[in-house]
């Protein structure tokens, strides 16, 4: 509670107001303050009391009709709320933001790929394709699909005419489709477990496109190597050529990143022992995929930073050229 003001006694005569406290007549300016500026009267805001109370604000550089008191933190141009882009300090205009994006160096994986949130997406898709083809080949279409997709090749020396891959380019699709074909549960289980173990690691290191190229070309190289050696009479299937290509690239990755290489070498040796000791396994596709994967791994992971994209693209193209050359050469030899 605020105490009441003390009242003047009623019998005491009122003191006249000081001259400075008396308000001058209307239209006459009041006396000036110590600096000389008038403190009241029509001259307080200049000649025209009806003018604006403040100077007009500048208009947005993109929307001149909109007044704004905010300026871009980089270039200083006025920007309205619609054009403001939040920055670490203040706001920036759209032009400065887009220019900074163009000049900024984009993040990449260790070997030039684009980093992504899901580093195993391509691996999951490859496993899904293999599983779908397995179900169709083993339980739906059975022998029919296996005959159409396998790496089957019969030269004219057997029946007097060529069949399968040896027949010519119209059958060369088998070099790829055979790498997605399995008819035994143990076969697809072991291949997909190996793919899940190595795939995400290589996919995150190389990026999706380079990793997919490594997988597909390694599978093609395994098929081509098998055809080059036994194209006159053979029938092969499975993703093992591509899987061994991932083994070869993983060895190179461990060397490149100076990771202890013992575990991957032990697993690779174990698989090679099975390859050469168990009957019914096409060692040619395994060896061809392994050599191609290791060679591509060196080209993809040891490419100089200044010419990385060029060297990596040349590596993939060169390996594809070797695959095509081997297939063409063997087909010509068989049909000579």
mmCIF file with all atom_site columns, N, CA and C in Angstrom, residues 6-47:
data_model
loop_
_atom_site.group_PDB
_atom_site.id
_atom_site.type_symbol
_atom_site.label_atom_id
_atom_site.label_alt_id
_atom_site.label_comp_id
_atom_site.label_asym_id
_atom_site.label_entity_id
_atom_site.label_seq_id
_atom_site.pdbx_PDB_ins_code
_atom_site.Cartn_x
_atom_site.Cartn_y
_atom_site.Cartn_z
_atom_site.occupancy
_atom_site.B_iso_or_equiv
_atom_site.pdbx_formal_charge
_atom_site.auth_seq_id
_atom_site.auth_comp_id
_atom_site.auth_asym_id
_atom_site.auth_atom_id
_atom_site.pdbx_PDB_model_num
ATOM 1   N N  . UNK A 1 6  ? 1.156  13.943 1.893   1.00 0.00 ? 6  UNK A N  1
ATOM 2   C CA . UNK A 1 6  ? 0.783  14.930 2.940   1.00 0.00 ? 6  UNK A CA 1
ATOM 3   C C  . UNK A 1 6  ? 0.091  16.132 2.297   1.00 0.00 ? 6  UNK A C  1
ATOM 4   N N  . UNK A 1 7  ? -1.002 16.575 2.892   1.00 0.00 ? 7  UNK A N  1
ATOM 5   C CA . UNK A 1 7  ? -1.795 17.688 2.386   1.00 0.00 ? 7  UNK A CA 1
ATOM 6   C C  . UNK A 1 7  ? -1.312 18.988 2.993   1.00 0.00 ? 7  UNK A C  1
ATOM 7   N N  . UNK A 1 8  ? -1.379 20.084 2.197   1.00 0.00 ? 8  UNK A N  1
ATOM 8   C CA . UNK A 1 8  ? -1.018 21.410 2.680   1.00 0.00 ? 8  UNK A CA 1
ATOM 9   C C  . UNK A 1 8  ? -2.092 21.902 3.648   1.00 0.00 ? 8  UNK A C  1
ATOM 10  N N  . UNK A 1 9  ? -1.676 22.535 4.699   1.00 0.00 ? 9  UNK A N  1
ATOM 11  C CA . UNK A 1 9  ? -2.715 23.074 5.618   1.00 0.00 ? 9  UNK A CA 1
ATOM 12  C C  . UNK A 1 9  ? -3.612 24.049 4.880   1.00 0.00 ? 9  UNK A C  1
ATOM 13  N N  . UNK A 1 10 ? -4.873 23.986 5.219   1.00 0.00 ? 10 UNK A N  1
ATOM 14  C CA . UNK A 1 10 ? -5.860 24.822 4.513   1.00 0.00 ? 10 UNK A CA 1
ATOM 15  C C  . UNK A 1 10 ? -5.661 26.286 4.772   1.00 0.00 ? 10 UNK A C  1
ATOM 16  N N  . UNK A 1 11 ? -5.101 26.627 5.982   1.00 0.00 ? 11 UNK A N  1
ATOM 17  C CA . UNK A 1 11 ? -4.987 28.039 6.301   1.00 0.00 ? 11 UNK A CA 1
ATOM 18  C C  . UNK A 1 11 ? -3.726 28.661 5.753   1.00 0.00 ? 11 UNK A C  1
ATOM 19  N N  . UNK A 1 12 ? -2.845 27.866 5.134   1.00 0.00 ? 12 UNK A N  1
ATOM 20  C CA . UNK A 1 12 ? -1.614 28.430 4.597   1.00 0.00 ? 12 UNK A CA 1
ATOM 21  C C  . UNK A 1 12 ? -1.878 28.936 3.202   1.00 0.00 ? 12 UNK A C  1
ATOM 22  N N  . UNK A 1 13 ? -1.469 30.140 2.867   1.00 0.00 ? 13 UNK A N  1
ATOM 23  C CA . UNK A 1 13 ? -1.734 30.683 1.531   1.00 0.00 ? 13 UNK A CA 1
ATOM 24  C C  . UNK A 1 13 ? -0.991 29.858 0.472   1.00 0.00 ? 13 UNK A C  1
ATOM 25  N N  . UNK A 1 14 ? -1.683 29.714 -0.658  1.00 0.00 ? 14 UNK A N  1
ATOM 26  C CA . UNK A 1 14 ? -1.083 28.951 -1.763  1.00 0.00 ? 14 UNK A CA 1
ATOM 27  C C  . UNK A 1 14 ? 0.039  29.747 -2.396  1.00 0.00 ? 14 UNK A C  1
ATOM 28  N N  . UNK A 1 15 ? 1.169  29.031 -2.692  1.00 0.00 ? 15 UNK A N  1
ATOM 29  C CA . UNK A 1 15 ? 2.310  29.657 -3.347  1.00 0.00 ? 15 UNK A CA 1
ATOM 30  C C  . UNK A 1 15 ? 2.057  29.737 -4.835  1.00 0.00 ? 15 UNK A C  1
ATOM 31  N N  . UNK A 1 16 ? 2.350  30.864 -5.453  1.00 0.00 ? 16 UNK A N  1
ATOM 32  C CA . UNK A 1 16 ? 2.169  30.943 -6.914  1.00 0.00 ? 16 UNK A CA 1
ATOM 33  C C  . UNK A 1 16 ? 3.146  30.010 -7.628  1.00 0.00 ? 16 UNK A C  1
ATOM 34  N N  . UNK A 1 17 ? 2.690  29.495 -8.733  1.00 0.00 ? 17 UNK A N  1
ATOM 35  C CA . UNK A 1 17 ? 3.544  28.572 -9.522  1.00 0.00 ? 17 UNK A CA 1
ATOM 36  C C  . UNK A 1 17 ? 4.762  29.296 -10.047 1.00 0.00 ? 17 UNK A C  1
ATOM 37  N N  . UNK A 1 18 ? 5.845  28.540 -10.147 1.00 0.00 ? 18 UNK A N  1
ATOM 38  C CA . UNK A 1 18 ? 7.083  29.143 -10.669 1.00 0.00 ? 18 UNK A CA 1
ATOM 39  C C  . UNK A 1 18 ? 6.879  29.540 -12.118 1.00 0.00 ? 18 UNK A C  1
ATOM 40  N N  . UNK A 1 19 ? 7.580  30.576 -12.506 1.00 0.00 ? 19 UNK A N  1
ATOM 41  C CA . UNK A 1 19 ? 7.391  31.040 -13.898 1.00 0.00 ? 19 UNK A CA 1
ATOM 42  C C  . UNK A 1 19 ? 7.639  29.935 -14.906 1.00 0.00 ? 19 UNK A C  1
ATOM 43  N N  . UNK A 1 20 ? 8.639  29.059 -14.636 1.00 0.00 ? 20 UNK A N  1
ATOM 44  C CA . UNK A 1 20 ? 8.936  28.030 -15.629 1.00 0.00 ? 20 UNK A CA 1
ATOM 45  C C  . UNK A 1 20 ? 7.864  26.979 -15.693 1.00 0.00 ? 20 UNK A C  1
ATOM 46  N N  . UNK A 1 21 ? 7.036  26.834 -14.629 1.00 0.00 ? 21 UNK A N  1
ATOM 47  C CA . UNK A 1 21 ? 6.013  25.794 -14.613 1.00 0.00 ? 21 UNK A CA 1
ATOM 48  C C  . UNK A 1 21 ? 4.719  26.256 -15.236 1.00 0.00 ? 21 UNK A C  1
ATOM 49  N N  . UNK A 1 22 ? 4.632  27.531 -15.539 1.00 0.00 ? 22 UNK A N  1
ATOM 50  C CA . UNK A 1 22 ? 3.391  28.009 -16.148 1.00 0.00 ? 22 UNK A CA 1
ATOM 51  C C  . UNK A 1 22 ? 3.395  27.676 -17.620 1.00 0.00 ? 22 UNK A C  1
ATOM 52  N N  . UNK A 1 23 ? 2.303  27.077 -18.113 1.00 0.00 ? 23 UNK A N  1
ATOM 53  C CA . UNK A 1 23 ? 2.189  26.682 -19.515 1.00 0.00 ? 23 UNK A CA 1
ATOM 54  C C  . UNK A 1 23 ? 1.946  27.931 -20.341 1.00 0.00 ? 23 UNK A C  1
ATOM 55  N N  . UNK A 1 24 ? 2.665  28.087 -21.408 1.00 0.00 ? 24 UNK A N  1
ATOM 56  C CA . UNK A 1 24 ? 2.469  29.274 -22.248 1.00 0.00 ? 24 UNK A CA 1
ATOM 57  C C  . UNK A 1 24 ? 1.148  29.182 -22.993 1.00 0.00 ? 24 UNK A C  1
ATOM 58  N N  . UNK A 1 25 ? 0.725  30.300 -23.482 1.00 0.00 ? 25 UNK A N  1
ATOM 59  C CA . UNK A 1 25 ? -0.529 30.300 -24.253 1.00 0.00 ? 25 UNK A CA 1
ATOM 60  C C  . UNK A 1 25 ? -0.395 29.407 -25.473 1.00 0.00 ? 25 UNK A C  1
ATOM 61  N N  . UNK A 1 26 ? -1.578 28.954 -25.933 1.00 0.00 ? 26 UNK A N  1
ATOM 62  C CA . UNK A 1 26 ? -1.601 28.074 -27.110 1.00 0.00 ? 26 UNK A CA 1
ATOM 63  C C  . UNK A 1 26 ? -0.945 28.753 -28.295 1.00 0.00 ? 26 UNK A C  1
ATOM 64  N N  . UNK A 1 27 ? -0.148 27.956 -29.023 1.00 0.00 ? 27 UNK A N  1
ATOM 65  C CA . UNK A 1 27 ? 0.511  28.477 -30.218 1.00 0.00 ? 27 UNK A CA 1
ATOM 66  C C  . UNK A 1 27 ? 1.851  29.081 -29.965 1.00 0.00 ? 27 UNK A C  1
ATOM 67  N N  . UNK A 1 28 ? 2.217  29.271 -28.684 1.00 0.00 ? 28 UNK A N  1
ATOM 68  C CA . UNK A 1 28 ? 3.507  29.873 -28.366 1.00 0.00 ? 28 UNK A CA 1
ATOM 69  C C  . UNK A 1 28 ? 4.422  28.755 -27.893 1.00 0.00 ? 28 UNK A C  1
ATOM 70  N N  . UNK A 1 29 ? 5.570  28.592 -28.467 1.00 0.00 ? 29 UNK A N  1
ATOM 71  C CA . UNK A 1 29 ? 6.455  27.498 -28.040 1.00 0.00 ? 29 UNK A CA 1
ATOM 72  C C  . UNK A 1 29 ? 6.936  27.698 -26.625 1.00 0.00 ? 29 UNK A C  1
ATOM 73  N N  . UNK A 1 30 ? 7.089  26.553 -25.951 1.00 0.00 ? 30 UNK A N  1
ATOM 74  C CA . UNK A 1 30 ? 7.571  26.593 -24.577 1.00 0.00 ? 30 UNK A CA 1
ATOM 75  C C  . UNK A 1 30 ? 9.059  26.892 -24.576 1.00 0.00 ? 30 UNK A C  1
ATOM 76  N N  . UNK A 1 31 ? 9.580  27.303 -23.448 1.00 0.00 ? 31 UNK A N  1
ATOM 77  C CA . UNK A 1 31 ? 10.997 27.633 -23.357 1.00 0.00 ? 31 UNK A CA 1
ATOM 78  C C  . UNK A 1 31 ? 11.837 26.401 -23.655 1.00 0.00 ? 31 UNK A C  1
ATOM 79  N N  . UNK A 1 32 ? 12.987 26.648 -24.138 1.00 0.00 ? 32 UNK A N  1
ATOM 80  C CA . UNK A 1 32 ? 13.883 25.562 -24.539 1.00 0.00 ? 32 UNK A CA 1
ATOM 81  C C  . UNK A 1 32 ? 14.552 24.946 -23.333 1.00 0.00 ? 32 UNK A C  1
ATOM 82  N N  . UNK A 1 33 ? 15.067 23.673 -23.555 1.00 0.00 ? 33 UNK A N  1
ATOM 83  C CA . UNK A 1 33 ? 15.837 23.016 -22.490 1.00 0.00 ? 33 UNK A CA 1
ATOM 84  C C  . UNK A 1 33 ? 17.261 23.540 -22.555 1.00 0.00 ? 33 UNK A C  1
ATOM 85  N N  . UNK A 1 34 ? 18.122 23.118 -21.621 1.00 0.00 ? 34 UNK A N  1
ATOM 86  C CA . UNK A 1 34 ? 19.489 23.670 -21.612 1.00 0.00 ? 34 UNK A CA 1
ATOM 87  C C  . UNK A 1 34 ? 20.222 23.533 -22.932 1.00 0.00 ? 34 UNK A C  1
ATOM 88  N N  . UNK A 1 35 ? 19.889 22.516 -23.763 1.00 0.00 ? 35 UNK A N  1
ATOM 89  C CA . UNK A 1 35 ? 20.598 22.382 -25.042 1.00 0.00 ? 35 UNK A CA 1
ATOM 90  C C  . UNK A 1 35 ? 20.082 23.332 -26.089 1.00 0.00 ? 35 UNK A C  1
ATOM 91  N N  . UNK A 1 36 ? 18.972 24.013 -25.804 1.00 0.00 ? 36 UNK A N  1
ATOM 92  C CA . UNK A 1 36 ? 18.440 24.964 -26.756 1.00 0.00 ? 36 UNK A CA 1
ATOM 93  C C  . UNK A 1 36 ? 17.312 24.423 -27.586 1.00 0.00 ? 36 UNK A C  1
ATOM 94  N N  . UNK A 1 37 ? 16.942 23.135 -27.451 1.00 0.00 ? 37 UNK A N  1
ATOM 95  C CA . UNK A 1 37 ? 15.864 22.558 -28.255 1.00 0.00 ? 37 UNK A CA 1
ATOM 96  C C  . UNK A 1 37 ? 14.537 22.811 -27.584 1.00 0.00 ? 37 UNK A C  1
ATOM 97  N N  . UNK A 1 38 ? 13.521 23.174 -28.324 1.00 0.00 ? 38 UNK A N  1
ATOM 98  C CA . UNK A 1 38 ? 12.211 23.405 -27.716 1.00 0.00 ? 38 UNK A CA 1
ATOM 99  C C  . UNK A 1 38 ? 11.662 22.089 -27.193 1.00 0.00 ? 38 UNK A C  1
ATOM 100 N N  . UNK A 1 39 ? 10.965 22.158 -26.057 1.00 0.00 ? 39 UNK A N  1
ATOM 101 C CA . UNK A 1 39 ? 10.399 20.969 -25.426 1.00 0.00 ? 39 UNK A CA 1
ATOM 102 C C  . UNK A 1 39 ? 8.907  20.877 -25.631 1.00 0.00 ? 39 UNK A C  1
ATOM 103 N N  . UNK A 1 40 ? 8.286  21.828 -26.222 1.00 0.00 ? 40 UNK A N  1
ATOM 104 C CA . UNK A 1 40 ? 6.853  21.760 -26.459 1.00 0.00 ? 40 UNK A CA 1
ATOM 105 C C  . UNK A 1 40 ? 6.508  22.727 -27.574 1.00 0.00 ? 40 UNK A C  1
ATOM 106 N N  . UNK A 1 41 ? 5.325  22.597 -28.125 1.00 0.00 ? 41 UNK A N  1
ATOM 107 C CA . UNK A 1 41 ? 4.897  23.535 -29.135 1.00 0.00 ? 41 UNK A CA 1
ATOM 108 C C  . UNK A 1 41 ? 4.857  22.898 -30.491 1.00 0.00 ? 41 UNK A C  1
ATOM 109 N N  . UNK A 1 42 ? 4.383  23.646 -31.443 1.00 0.00 ? 42 UNK A N  1
ATOM 110 C CA . UNK A 1 42 ? 4.208  23.095 -32.785 1.00 0.00 ? 42 UNK A CA 1
ATOM 111 C C  . UNK A 1 42 ? 5.502  22.706 -33.462 1.00 0.00 ? 42 UNK A C  1
ATOM 112 N N  . UNK A 1 43 ? 6.694  23.177 -32.996 1.00 0.00 ? 43 UNK A N  1
ATOM 113 C CA . UNK A 1 43 ? 7.957  22.863 -33.650 1.00 0.00 ? 43 UNK A CA 1
ATOM 114 C C  . UNK A 1 43 ? 8.591  21.577 -33.126 1.00 0.00 ? 43 UNK A C  1
ATOM 115 N N  . UNK A 1 44 ? 7.874  20.806 -32.291 1.00 0.00 ? 44 UNK A N  1
ATOM 116 C CA . UNK A 1 44 ? 8.487  19.644 -31.641 1.00 0.00 ? 44 UNK A CA 1
ATOM 117 C C  . UNK A 1 44 ? 8.908  18.589 -32.655 1.00 0.00 ? 44 UNK A C  1
ATOM 118 N N  . UNK A 1 45 ? 8.104  18.341 -33.662 1.00 0.00 ? 45 UNK A N  1
ATOM 119 C CA . UNK A 1 45 ? 8.441  17.329 -34.667 1.00 0.00 ? 45 UNK A CA 1
ATOM 120 C C  . UNK A 1 45 ? 8.780  17.941 -36.000 1.00 0.00 ? 45 UNK A C  1
ATOM 121 N N  . UNK A 1 46 ? 9.095  19.153 -36.040 1.00 0.00 ? 46 UNK A N  1
ATOM 122 C CA . UNK A 1 46 ? 9.459  19.807 -37.286 1.00 0.00 ? 46 UNK A CA 1
ATOM 123 C C  . UNK A 1 46 ? 8.348  20.704 -37.746 1.00 0.00 ? 46 UNK A C  1
ATOM 124 N N  . UNK A 1 47 ? 8.456  21.145 -38.929 1.00 0.00 ? 47 UNK A N  1
ATOM 125 C CA . UNK A 1 47 ? 7.473  22.093 -39.437 1.00 0.00 ? 47 UNK A CA 1
ATOM 126 C C  . UNK A 1 47 ? 6.078  21.505 -39.515 1.00 0.00 ? 47 UNK A C  1
#
